[in-house]
Short mmCIF file of C-alpha atoms in Angstrom, two decimals:
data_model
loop_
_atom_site.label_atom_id
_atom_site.label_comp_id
_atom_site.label_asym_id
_atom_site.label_seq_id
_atom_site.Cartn_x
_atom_site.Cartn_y
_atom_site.Cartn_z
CA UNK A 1 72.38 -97.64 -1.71
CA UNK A 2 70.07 -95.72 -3.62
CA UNK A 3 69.93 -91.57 -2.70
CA UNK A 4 67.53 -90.48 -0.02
CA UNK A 5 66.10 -87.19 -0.64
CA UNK A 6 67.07 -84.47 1.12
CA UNK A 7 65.41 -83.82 4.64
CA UNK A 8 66.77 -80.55 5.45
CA UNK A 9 68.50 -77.82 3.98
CA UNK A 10 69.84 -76.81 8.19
CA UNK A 11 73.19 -78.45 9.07
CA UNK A 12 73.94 -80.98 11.50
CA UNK A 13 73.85 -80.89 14.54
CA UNK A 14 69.89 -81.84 14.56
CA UNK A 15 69.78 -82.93 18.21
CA UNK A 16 70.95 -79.68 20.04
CA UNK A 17 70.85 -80.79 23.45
CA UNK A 18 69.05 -83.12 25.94
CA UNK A 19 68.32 -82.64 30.03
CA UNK A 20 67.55 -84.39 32.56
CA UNK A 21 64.12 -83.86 33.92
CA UNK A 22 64.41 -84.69 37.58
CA UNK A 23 60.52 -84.76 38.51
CA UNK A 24 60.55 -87.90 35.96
CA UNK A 25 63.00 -89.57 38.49
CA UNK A 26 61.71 -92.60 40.58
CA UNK A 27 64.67 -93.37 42.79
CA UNK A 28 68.15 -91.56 42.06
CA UNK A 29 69.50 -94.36 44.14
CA UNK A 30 68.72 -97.04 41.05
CA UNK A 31 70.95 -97.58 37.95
CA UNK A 32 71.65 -95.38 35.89
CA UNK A 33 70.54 -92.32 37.93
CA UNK A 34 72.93 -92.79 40.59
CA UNK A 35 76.08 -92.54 38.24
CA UNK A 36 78.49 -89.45 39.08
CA UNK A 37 77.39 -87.92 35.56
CA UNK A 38 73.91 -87.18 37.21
CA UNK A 39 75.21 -85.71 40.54
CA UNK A 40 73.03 -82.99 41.61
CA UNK A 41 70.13 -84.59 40.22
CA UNK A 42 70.79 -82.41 37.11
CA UNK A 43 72.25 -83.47 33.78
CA UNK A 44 72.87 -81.56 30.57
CA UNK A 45 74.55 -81.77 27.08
CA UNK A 46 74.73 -79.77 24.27
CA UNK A 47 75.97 -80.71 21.01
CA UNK A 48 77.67 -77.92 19.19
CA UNK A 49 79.45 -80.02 16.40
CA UNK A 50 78.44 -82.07 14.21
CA UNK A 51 80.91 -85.33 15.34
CA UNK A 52 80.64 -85.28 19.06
CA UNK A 53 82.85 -88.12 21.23
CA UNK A 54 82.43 -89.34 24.67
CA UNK A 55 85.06 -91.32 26.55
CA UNK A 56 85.44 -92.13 29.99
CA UNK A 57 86.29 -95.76 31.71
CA UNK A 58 84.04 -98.88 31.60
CA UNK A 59 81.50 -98.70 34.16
CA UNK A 60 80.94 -94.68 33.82
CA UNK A 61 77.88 -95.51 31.58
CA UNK A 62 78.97 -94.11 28.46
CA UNK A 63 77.10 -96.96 26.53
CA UNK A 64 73.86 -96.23 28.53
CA UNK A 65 74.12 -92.82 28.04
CA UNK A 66 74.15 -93.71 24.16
CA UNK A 67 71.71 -95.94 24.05
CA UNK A 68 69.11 -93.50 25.61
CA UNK A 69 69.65 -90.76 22.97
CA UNK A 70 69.67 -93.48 20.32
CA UNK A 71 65.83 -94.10 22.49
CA UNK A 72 65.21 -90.67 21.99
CA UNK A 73 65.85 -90.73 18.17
CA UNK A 74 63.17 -93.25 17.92
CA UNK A 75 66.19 -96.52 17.51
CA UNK A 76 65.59 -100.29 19.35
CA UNK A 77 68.18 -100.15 22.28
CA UNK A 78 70.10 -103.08 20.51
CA UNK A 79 70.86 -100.44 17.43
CA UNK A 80 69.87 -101.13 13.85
CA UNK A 81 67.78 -98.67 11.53
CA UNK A 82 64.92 -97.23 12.43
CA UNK A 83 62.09 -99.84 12.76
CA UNK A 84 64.65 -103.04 13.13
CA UNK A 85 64.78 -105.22 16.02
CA UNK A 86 67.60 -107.27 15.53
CA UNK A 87 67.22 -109.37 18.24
CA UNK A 88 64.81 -111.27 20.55
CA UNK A 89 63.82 -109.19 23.63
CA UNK A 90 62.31 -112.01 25.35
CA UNK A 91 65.85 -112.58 26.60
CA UNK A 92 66.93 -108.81 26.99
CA UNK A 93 68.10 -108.04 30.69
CA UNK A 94 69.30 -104.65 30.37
CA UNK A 95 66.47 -101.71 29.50
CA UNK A 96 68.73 -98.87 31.47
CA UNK A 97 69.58 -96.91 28.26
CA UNK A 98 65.36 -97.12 27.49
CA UNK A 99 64.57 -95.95 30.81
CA UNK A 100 66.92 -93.05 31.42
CA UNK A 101 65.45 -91.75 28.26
CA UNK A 102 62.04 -91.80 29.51
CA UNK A 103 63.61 -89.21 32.42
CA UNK A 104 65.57 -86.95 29.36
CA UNK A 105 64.29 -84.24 27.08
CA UNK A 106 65.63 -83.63 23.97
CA UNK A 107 65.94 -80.44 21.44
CA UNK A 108 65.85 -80.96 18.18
CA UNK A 109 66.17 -78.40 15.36
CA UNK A 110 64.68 -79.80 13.35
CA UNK A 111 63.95 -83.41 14.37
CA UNK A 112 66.19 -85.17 11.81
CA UNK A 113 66.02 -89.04 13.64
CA UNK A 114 67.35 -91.03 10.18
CA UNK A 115 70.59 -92.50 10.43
CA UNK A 116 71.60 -95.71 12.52
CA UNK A 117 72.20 -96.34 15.98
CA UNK A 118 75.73 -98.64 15.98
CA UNK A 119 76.25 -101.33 18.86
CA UNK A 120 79.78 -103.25 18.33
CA UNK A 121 78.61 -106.39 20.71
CA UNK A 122 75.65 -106.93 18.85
CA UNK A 123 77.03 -105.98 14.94
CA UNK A 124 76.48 -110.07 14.19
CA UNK A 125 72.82 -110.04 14.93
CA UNK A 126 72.32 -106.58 12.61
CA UNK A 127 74.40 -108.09 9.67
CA UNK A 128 71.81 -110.97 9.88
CA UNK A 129 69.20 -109.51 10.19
CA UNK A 130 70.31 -107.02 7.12
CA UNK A 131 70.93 -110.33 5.02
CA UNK A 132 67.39 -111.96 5.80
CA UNK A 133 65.46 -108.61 5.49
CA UNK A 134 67.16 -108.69 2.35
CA UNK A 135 66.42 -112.33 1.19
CA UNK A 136 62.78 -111.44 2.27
CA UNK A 137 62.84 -108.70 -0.12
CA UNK A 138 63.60 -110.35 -2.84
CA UNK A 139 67.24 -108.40 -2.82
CA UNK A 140 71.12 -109.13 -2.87
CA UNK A 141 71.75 -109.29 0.65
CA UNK A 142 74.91 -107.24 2.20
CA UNK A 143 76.70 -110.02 3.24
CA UNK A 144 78.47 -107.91 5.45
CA UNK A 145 79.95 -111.29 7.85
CA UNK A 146 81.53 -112.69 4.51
CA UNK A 147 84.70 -110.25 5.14
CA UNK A 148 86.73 -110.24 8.35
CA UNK A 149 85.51 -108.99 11.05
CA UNK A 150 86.60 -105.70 10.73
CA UNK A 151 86.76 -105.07 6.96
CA UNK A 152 82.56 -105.96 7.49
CA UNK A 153 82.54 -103.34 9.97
CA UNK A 154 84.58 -100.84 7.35
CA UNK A 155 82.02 -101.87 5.14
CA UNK A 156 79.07 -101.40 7.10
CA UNK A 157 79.72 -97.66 7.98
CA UNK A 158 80.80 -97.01 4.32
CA UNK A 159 77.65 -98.41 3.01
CA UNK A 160 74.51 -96.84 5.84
CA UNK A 161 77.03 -93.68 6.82
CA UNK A 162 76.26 -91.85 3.76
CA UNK A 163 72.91 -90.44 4.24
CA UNK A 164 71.44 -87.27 5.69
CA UNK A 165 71.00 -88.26 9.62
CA UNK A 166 72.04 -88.63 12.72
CA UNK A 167 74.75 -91.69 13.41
CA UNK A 168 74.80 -93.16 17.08
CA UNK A 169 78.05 -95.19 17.10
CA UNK A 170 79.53 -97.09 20.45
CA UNK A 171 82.76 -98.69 20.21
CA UNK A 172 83.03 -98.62 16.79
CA UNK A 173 86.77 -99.69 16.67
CA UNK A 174 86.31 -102.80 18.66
CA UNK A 175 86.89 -104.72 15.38
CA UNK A 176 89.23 -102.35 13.53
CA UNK A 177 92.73 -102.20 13.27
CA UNK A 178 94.88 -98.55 13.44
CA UNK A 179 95.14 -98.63 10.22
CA UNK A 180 90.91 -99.27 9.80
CA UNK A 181 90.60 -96.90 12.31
CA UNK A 182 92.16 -94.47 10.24
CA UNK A 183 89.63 -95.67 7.21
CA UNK A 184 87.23 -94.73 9.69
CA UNK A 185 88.59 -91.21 10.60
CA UNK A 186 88.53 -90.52 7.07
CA UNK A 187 84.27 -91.82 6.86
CA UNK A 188 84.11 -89.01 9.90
CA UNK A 189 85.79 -86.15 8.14
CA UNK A 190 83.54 -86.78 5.34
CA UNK A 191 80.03 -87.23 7.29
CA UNK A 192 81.37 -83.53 9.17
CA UNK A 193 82.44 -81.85 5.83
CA UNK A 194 79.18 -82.93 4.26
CA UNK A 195 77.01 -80.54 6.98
CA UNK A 196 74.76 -83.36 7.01
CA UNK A 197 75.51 -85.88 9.37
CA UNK A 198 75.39 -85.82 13.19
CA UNK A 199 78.15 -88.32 15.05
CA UNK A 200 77.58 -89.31 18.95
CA UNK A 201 80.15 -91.61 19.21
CA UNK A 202 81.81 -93.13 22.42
CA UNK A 203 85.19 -94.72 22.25
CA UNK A 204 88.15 -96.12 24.06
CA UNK A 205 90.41 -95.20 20.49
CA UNK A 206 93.00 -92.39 21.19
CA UNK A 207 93.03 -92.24 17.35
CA UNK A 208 89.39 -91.54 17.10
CA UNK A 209 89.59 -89.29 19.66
CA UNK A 210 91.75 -86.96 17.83
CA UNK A 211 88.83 -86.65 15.02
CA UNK A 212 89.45 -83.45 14.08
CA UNK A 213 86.90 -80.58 14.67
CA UNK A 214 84.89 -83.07 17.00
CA UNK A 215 84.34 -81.85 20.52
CA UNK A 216 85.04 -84.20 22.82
CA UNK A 217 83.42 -84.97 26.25
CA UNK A 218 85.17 -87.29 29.21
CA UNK A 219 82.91 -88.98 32.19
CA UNK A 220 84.39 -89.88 35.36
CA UNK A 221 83.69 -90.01 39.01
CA UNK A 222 83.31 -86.16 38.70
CA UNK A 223 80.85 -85.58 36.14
CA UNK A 224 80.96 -85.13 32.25
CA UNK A 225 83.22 -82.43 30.86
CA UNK A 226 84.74 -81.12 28.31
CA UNK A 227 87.87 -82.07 27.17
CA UNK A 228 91.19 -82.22 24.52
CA UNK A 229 92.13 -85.93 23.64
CA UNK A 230 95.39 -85.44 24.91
CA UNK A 231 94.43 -85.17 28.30
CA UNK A 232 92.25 -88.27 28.34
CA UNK A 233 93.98 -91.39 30.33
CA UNK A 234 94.07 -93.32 27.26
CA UNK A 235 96.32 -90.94 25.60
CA UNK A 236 98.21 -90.41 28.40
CA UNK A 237 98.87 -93.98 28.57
CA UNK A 238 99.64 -95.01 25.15
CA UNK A 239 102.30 -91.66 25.00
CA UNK A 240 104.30 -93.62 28.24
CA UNK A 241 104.34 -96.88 26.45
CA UNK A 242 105.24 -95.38 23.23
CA UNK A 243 108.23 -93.51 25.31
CA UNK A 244 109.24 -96.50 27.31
CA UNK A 245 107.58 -100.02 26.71
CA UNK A 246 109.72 -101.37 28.71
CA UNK A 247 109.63 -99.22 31.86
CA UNK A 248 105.83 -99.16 31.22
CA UNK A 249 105.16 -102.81 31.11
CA UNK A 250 107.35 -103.83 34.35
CA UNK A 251 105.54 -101.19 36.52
CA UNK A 252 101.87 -101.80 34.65
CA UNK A 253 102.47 -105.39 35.27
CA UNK A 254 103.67 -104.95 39.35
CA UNK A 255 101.39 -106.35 41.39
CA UNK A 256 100.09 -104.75 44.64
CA UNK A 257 102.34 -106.80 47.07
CA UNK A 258 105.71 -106.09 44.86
#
């Protein structure tokens, strides 16, 4: 891809922090105010870093939570670039992420919203609509679905992760292997040593996790706090299989009436 110019001299982070603004609250009984993270009818984040990761188990709305800042950078709540809209949202059911941004504030310094909002389950549509965009153009397309499934996804953040901007990215390893993972590591460590690239990334990846110089943030039924990788359940878990598959498996496997 062809070099943007420059839109700052500042480093990342660009998005400082955002709030919740409770008076913009319908009903804190409805999805997704009435998850733990906004318990107290209050809700903060700052962003420190410029690679900042966000784990937590499925459910805790760590996707939603994404997909309203990506809202608040300007981004379709599918992901894409700025402007795209991958996919038809006469059949879209689930406008959460858009509407808990409407109830967030966001500070910027300065307002650096260029970069790409990254959805795993919806990666297929993007690359398509990349190609065709493309083809419309006149221009080679990507191809990005020509590789596997996870050397396109390699691809993909090699090729639209090198730019001055801020890079939303959920799940991101769903289609790599450790070993892309670590390819991927080594696209974050570049994006952070470059000063400028913001990361807001959530992941299940214990390797990803361990980005180094990345501040890392767990929800659970308590909240959303800061955190060290190695205290995350999916460390924790991988370190007893790693110990003792064996022991691990026969009491992961017991059922409830064993």
């Amino acid at each position: 891809m062809a070099p943007r110019k420059q839109l700052t001299r500042l480093k990342a982070p660009y998005l400082k922090r955002i709030l919740l603004e409770p008076s913009r609250v319908a009903d804190w009984e409805k999805y997704p105010w009435s998850l733990p993270i906004f318990r107290g009818q209050e809700f903060q984040l700052e962003f420190t870093t410029p690679i900042t990761i966000i784990v937590g188990e499925n459910g805790t709305g760590k996707s939603t939570l994404l997909e309203a800042i990506g809202a608040l950078a300007g981004y379709d709540e599918a992901g894409g670039g700025k402007g795209y809209m991958p996919i038809d949202h006469s059949r879209a059911v689930d406008k959460s992420g858009a509407a808990l941004a409407g109830t967030l504030r966001g500070h910027w310094l300065p307002k650096v919203t260029a970069g790409w909002f990254f959805r795993a389950e919806s990666f297929y549509s993007v690359a398509r609509y990349l190609d065709q965009a493309a083809l419309d153009a006149g221009e080679a397309p990507p191809d990005f679905l020509s590789w596997s499934h996870g050397e396109g996804f390699i691809r993909f953040f090699e090729e639209r992760c090198r730019r001055q901007g801020i890079y939303i990215l959920d799940e991101p390893e769903s289609a790599l292997s450790p070993t892309r993972q670590i390819e991927l590591l080594k696209l974050l460590r570049r994006m952070d040593q470059s000063g400028m690239a913001q990361v807001i990334m959530a992941t299940h990846s214990p390797l990803l996790m361990a980005c180094p110089g990345a501040r890392l943030f767990r929800v659970s039924r308590f909240g959303l706090d800061p955190t060290d990788f190695s205290d995350t359940d999916h460390f924790r878990m991988l370190r007893d299989f790693c110990i003792d598959p064996e022991a691990f498996m026969e009491e992961a496997l017991r059922e409830d009436d064993e």
